[in-house]
CSV table of C-alpha atoms in Angstrom, one decimal:
chain,number,residue,atom,x,y,z
A,1,MET,CA,8.7,3.1,-26.2
A,2,LYS,CA,7.4,1.8,-22.9
A,3,THR,CA,5.0,-1.1,-23.2
A,4,ASN,CA,4.0,-1.6,-19.5
A,5,ASN,CA,1.1,0.8,-19.7
A,6,ARG,CA,-2.7,0.4,-19.3
A,7,ALA,CA,-3.3,0.7,-23.1
A,8,ASN,CA,-1.0,-2.3,-23.8
A,9,LEU,CA,-2.4,-4.4,-21.0
A,10,GLU,CA,-6.0,-3.8,-22.2
A,11,LYS,CA,-4.9,-4.7,-25.7
A,12,LEU,CA,-3.4,-8.0,-24.5
A,13,LEU,CA,-6.4,-8.8,-22.4
A,14,GLN,CA,-8.7,-8.2,-25.4
A,15,GLU,CA,-6.6,-10.6,-27.4
A,16,ARG,CA,-6.8,-13.1,-24.6
A,17,ASN,CA,-10.6,-12.9,-24.5
A,18,GLU,CA,-10.9,-13.2,-28.3
A,19,HIS,CA,-8.4,-16.0,-28.7
A,20,PRO,CA,-8.7,-18.4,-25.7
A,21,GLU,CA,-6.6,-20.9,-27.7
A,22,ARG,CA,-3.6,-18.5,-27.3
A,23,MET,CA,-4.2,-17.9,-23.6
A,24,ALA,CA,-0.9,-19.4,-22.4
A,25,GLU,CA,1.1,-17.5,-25.0
A,26,ILE,CA,-0.6,-14.2,-24.1
A,27,ASP,CA,-0.3,-14.8,-20.4
A,28,GLU,CA,3.4,-15.3,-20.9
A,29,LYS,CA,3.6,-12.0,-22.8
A,30,ILE,CA,1.7,-10.2,-20.0
A,31,ASN,CA,3.9,-11.6,-17.3
A,32,ALA,CA,7.1,-10.7,-19.3
A,33,THR,CA,5.9,-7.2,-19.8
A,34,PHE,CA,4.3,-6.3,-16.4
A,35,ARG,CA,5.2,-8.8,-13.7
A,36,LYS,CA,7.5,-7.4,-11.0
A,37,ASN,CA,8.4,-8.5,-7.4
A,38,TYR,CA,8.0,-5.8,-4.8
A,39,ALA,CA,7.4,-5.0,-1.2
A,40,ILE,CA,4.1,-3.1,-1.3
A,41,LEU,CA,3.2,-0.4,1.2
A,42,VAL,CA,-0.4,0.9,1.5
A,43,MET,CA,-0.9,3.9,3.8
A,44,ASP,CA,-4.3,5.2,4.9
A,45,MET,CA,-5.2,8.2,7.0
A,46,SER,CA,-7.5,7.3,9.9
A,47,GLY,CA,-10.8,9.0,10.4
A,48,PHE,CA,-11.8,10.2,6.9
A,49,SER,CA,-15.6,10.0,7.4
A,50,ARG,CA,-15.6,11.3,11.0
A,51,THR,CA,-13.3,14.2,10.2
A,52,THR,CA,-15.0,15.2,7.0
A,53,VAL,CA,-18.5,15.2,8.6
A,54,ARG,CA,-17.3,17.3,11.5
A,55,TYR,CA,-14.9,19.8,9.8
A,56,GLY,CA,-15.7,19.6,6.1
A,57,ILE,CA,-13.9,18.2,3.1
A,58,ILE,CA,-11.6,21.2,2.6
A,59,HIS,CA,-10.2,20.7,6.1
A,60,PHE,CA,-9.6,17.0,5.3
A,61,LEU,CA,-8.0,17.8,1.9
A,62,ALA,CA,-5.6,20.2,3.7
A,63,MET,CA,-4.7,17.3,6.1
A,64,ILE,CA,-4.1,15.0,3.1
A,65,HIS,CA,-1.8,17.7,1.6
A,66,ARG,CA,0.1,17.9,4.9
A,67,MET,CA,0.4,14.2,5.2
A,68,HIS,CA,1.8,13.9,1.6
A,69,GLY,CA,4.4,16.6,2.4
A,70,ILE,CA,5.6,14.5,5.4
A,71,VAL,CA,5.5,10.9,4.1
A,72,LYS,CA,6.4,11.2,0.4
A,73,PRO,CA,10.0,12.4,1.1
A,74,ILE,CA,10.3,9.6,3.7
A,75,ILE,CA,9.2,7.0,1.1
A,76,SER,CA,11.7,8.4,-1.4
A,77,ASP,CA,14.5,8.5,1.2
A,78,CYS,CA,13.9,4.8,2.0
A,79,GLY,CA,14.2,3.8,-1.7
A,80,GLY,CA,10.5,3.6,-2.4
A,81,THR,CA,8.4,4.8,-5.3
A,82,VAL,CA,4.9,6.2,-5.0
A,83,VAL,CA,2.7,4.4,-7.6
A,84,LYS,CA,-0.5,6.2,-7.0
A,85,GLU,CA,-2.5,8.3,-4.6
A,86,GLU,CA,-6.3,7.9,-4.0
A,87,ALA,CA,-8.1,10.2,-1.6
A,88,ASP,CA,-6.2,9.8,1.7
A,89,ASN,CA,-4.3,6.7,0.6
A,90,ILE,CA,-0.8,6.3,-0.7
A,91,PHE,CA,0.4,3.2,-2.6
A,92,ALA,CA,4.1,2.7,-2.9
A,93,VAL,CA,6.6,-0.1,-3.7
A,94,PHE,CA,10.1,-1.0,-2.4
A,95,THR,CA,12.7,-3.5,-3.5
A,96,ASP,CA,12.6,-5.2,0.0
A,97,VAL,CA,10.4,-5.4,3.0
A,98,LYS,CA,12.9,-3.9,5.4
A,99,SER,CA,12.9,-0.6,3.4
A,100,ALA,CA,9.1,-0.6,3.4
A,101,VAL,CA,9.0,-1.1,7.2
A,102,GLU,CA,11.6,1.6,7.7
A,103,ALA,CA,9.5,4.0,5.7
A,104,ALA,CA,6.3,3.0,7.6
A,105,ILE,CA,8.0,3.4,11.0
A,106,ASP,CA,9.5,6.8,10.1
A,107,SER,CA,6.2,8.0,8.7
A,108,VAL,CA,4.3,7.1,11.9
A,109,LYS,CA,7.0,8.8,14.0
A,110,GLN,CA,7.1,12.0,11.9
A,111,THR,CA,3.4,12.4,11.8
A,112,ALA,CA,3.2,11.9,15.5
A,113,ALA,CA,5.9,14.6,16.0
A,114,VAL,CA,4.0,17.0,13.8
A,115,ASN,CA,0.8,16.3,15.8
A,116,THR,CA,2.4,17.7,18.9
A,117,THR,CA,2.5,21.1,17.2
A,118,LEU,CA,-1.0,21.1,15.9
A,119,PRO,CA,-4.5,21.3,17.5
A,120,PRO,CA,-6.2,17.9,17.9
A,121,GLU,CA,-8.6,18.5,14.9
A,122,MET,CA,-5.5,18.6,12.6
A,123,ASP,CA,-3.8,15.5,14.0
A,124,ILE,CA,-2.7,12.9,11.3
A,125,HIS,CA,-2.9,9.2,12.2
A,126,LEU,CA,-1.7,6.6,9.8
A,127,CYS,CA,-2.8,3.0,9.3
A,128,ILE,CA,-0.3,0.9,7.2
A,129,GLY,CA,-0.3,-2.4,5.5
A,130,ILE,CA,2.7,-4.0,3.9
A,131,GLY,CA,2.8,-7.0,1.5
A,132,CYS,CA,5.4,-8.7,-0.6
A,133,GLY,CA,5.2,-10.6,-3.9
A,134,ASP,CA,4.6,-10.4,-7.6
A,135,VAL,CA,2.3,-7.7,-9.0
A,136,LEU,CA,1.4,-6.6,-12.5
A,137,MET,CA,2.9,-3.1,-12.6
A,138,LEU,CA,1.5,-0.4,-14.8
A,139,GLU,CA,4.3,2.1,-14.6
A,140,GLY,CA,3.2,5.4,-13.0
A,141,GLU,CA,-0.4,4.3,-13.0
A,142,ASP,CA,-1.5,1.3,-11.0
A,143,MET,CA,-0.7,-2.3,-9.9
A,144,TYR,CA,-2.6,-5.5,-9.5
A,145,GLY,CA,-1.9,-8.6,-7.5
A,146,SER,CA,-2.8,-10.7,-4.5
A,147,GLU,CA,-0.2,-9.2,-2.1
A,148,PHE,CA,-1.3,-5.7,-3.2
A,149,ASN,CA,-4.9,-6.6,-2.3
A,150,LEU,CA,-3.9,-8.0,1.1
A,151,ALA,CA,-1.7,-5.0,1.9
A,152,SER,CA,-4.7,-2.8,1.0
A,153,LYS,CA,-7.0,-4.8,3.2
A,154,LEU,CA,-4.6,-4.4,6.1
A,155,GLY,CA,-3.9,-0.7,5.6
A,156,GLU,CA,-7.3,0.4,4.8
A,157,ASP,CA,-9.6,-1.8,6.8
A,158,LEU,CA,-7.8,-3.7,9.6
A,159,ALA,CA,-4.9,-1.6,10.9
A,160,GLU,CA,-5.8,0.7,13.8
A,161,ARG,CA,-4.4,4.3,14.0
A,162,GLY,CA,-0.6,4.2,14.2
A,163,GLU,CA,-0.5,0.4,13.4
A,164,ILE,CA,1.8,-1.3,10.9
A,165,LEU,CA,0.6,-4.7,9.7
A,166,LEU,CA,2.5,-7.2,7.6
A,167,THR,CA,1.1,-10.0,5.4
A,168,SER,CA,2.5,-13.4,6.1
A,169,ALA,CA,4.6,-13.1,2.9
A,170,ALA,CA,6.0,-9.8,4.0
A,171,PHE,CA,6.9,-11.1,7.4
A,172,GLU,CA,8.7,-14.1,5.9
A,173,ASN,CA,10.7,-11.8,3.7
A,174,LEU,CA,11.6,-9.3,6.4
A,175,GLU,CA,15.3,-9.4,7.1
A,176,GLY,CA,16.7,-9.0,10.6
A,177,ASP,CA,15.2,-9.2,14.0
A,178,LYS,CA,11.5,-10.1,14.1
A,179,GLU,CA,11.0,-9.9,17.8
A,180,ASP,CA,9.1,-6.6,17.5
A,181,TRP,CA,6.2,-8.3,15.7
A,182,GLU,CA,3.3,-10.4,16.9
A,183,ARG,CA,0.9,-12.6,15.0
A,184,VAL,CA,-2.7,-11.5,14.7
A,185,ASP,CA,-5.5,-13.4,13.1
A,186,PHE,CA,-8.4,-11.7,11.3
A,187,SER,CA,-11.6,-13.0,9.8
A,188,ILE,CA,-13.2,-10.6,7.3
A,189,SER,CA,-15.5,-11.1,4.4
A,190,GLY,CA,-15.1,-14.8,4.6
A,191,LEU,CA,-11.4,-14.6,4.5
A,192,GLU,CA,-9.2,-16.0,7.3
A,193,LEU,CA,-6.1,-13.7,7.3
A,194,VAL,CA,-2.9,-14.0,9.2
A,195,ALA,CA,-0.9,-10.8,9.7
A,196,TYR,CA,1.9,-9.5,11.9
A,197,LYS,CA,1.6,-6.4,14.0
A,198,ARG,CA,4.5,-4.2,15.0
A,199,ILE,CA,4.7,-4.0,18.8
A,200,LEU,CA,5.0,-0.4,19.8
A,201,SER,CA,7.9,0.5,22.1
A,202,ALA,CA,6.9,1.6,25.6
């Protein structure tokens, strides 16, 4: 029976709150059960509010459906696993940053190719953030962790359409040539954030 689920995490957190004297012991049990190291990809579709106001929610839901049909097979082919989907966001994990970057690049390329066959109001533009580090993984449900939060911030709030942004940790763990990336500095919500942006080929 799997124990890395929300019910077991909540049970352990309840014990932690009720027995602070056992905090270290319970933290060790939580880490042993849930902690995993992943490259984390957060993919957001640009223009939710604008598109929904102009064309309606059904139109946008159909765009999300098309986007999933394009990018989920790419994520799988690159060795990734989709952890959850929320509105126009996809959250996935990979064993290494290089695979996450490959999935991100292929997803941007494939959606751009599909856009050439569609009217402008149906164009799909992705914003992607990638982090790397330990997370608490609830299998098939959710994940928690600093690098997940940073990847979400990059993908959902800071990346422009078609951009792929890496956290510092993801950049450090990226194997191979890094000449296609440039440092960018952000200041948001009192947070000074260093990221790396993929330089688009001419």
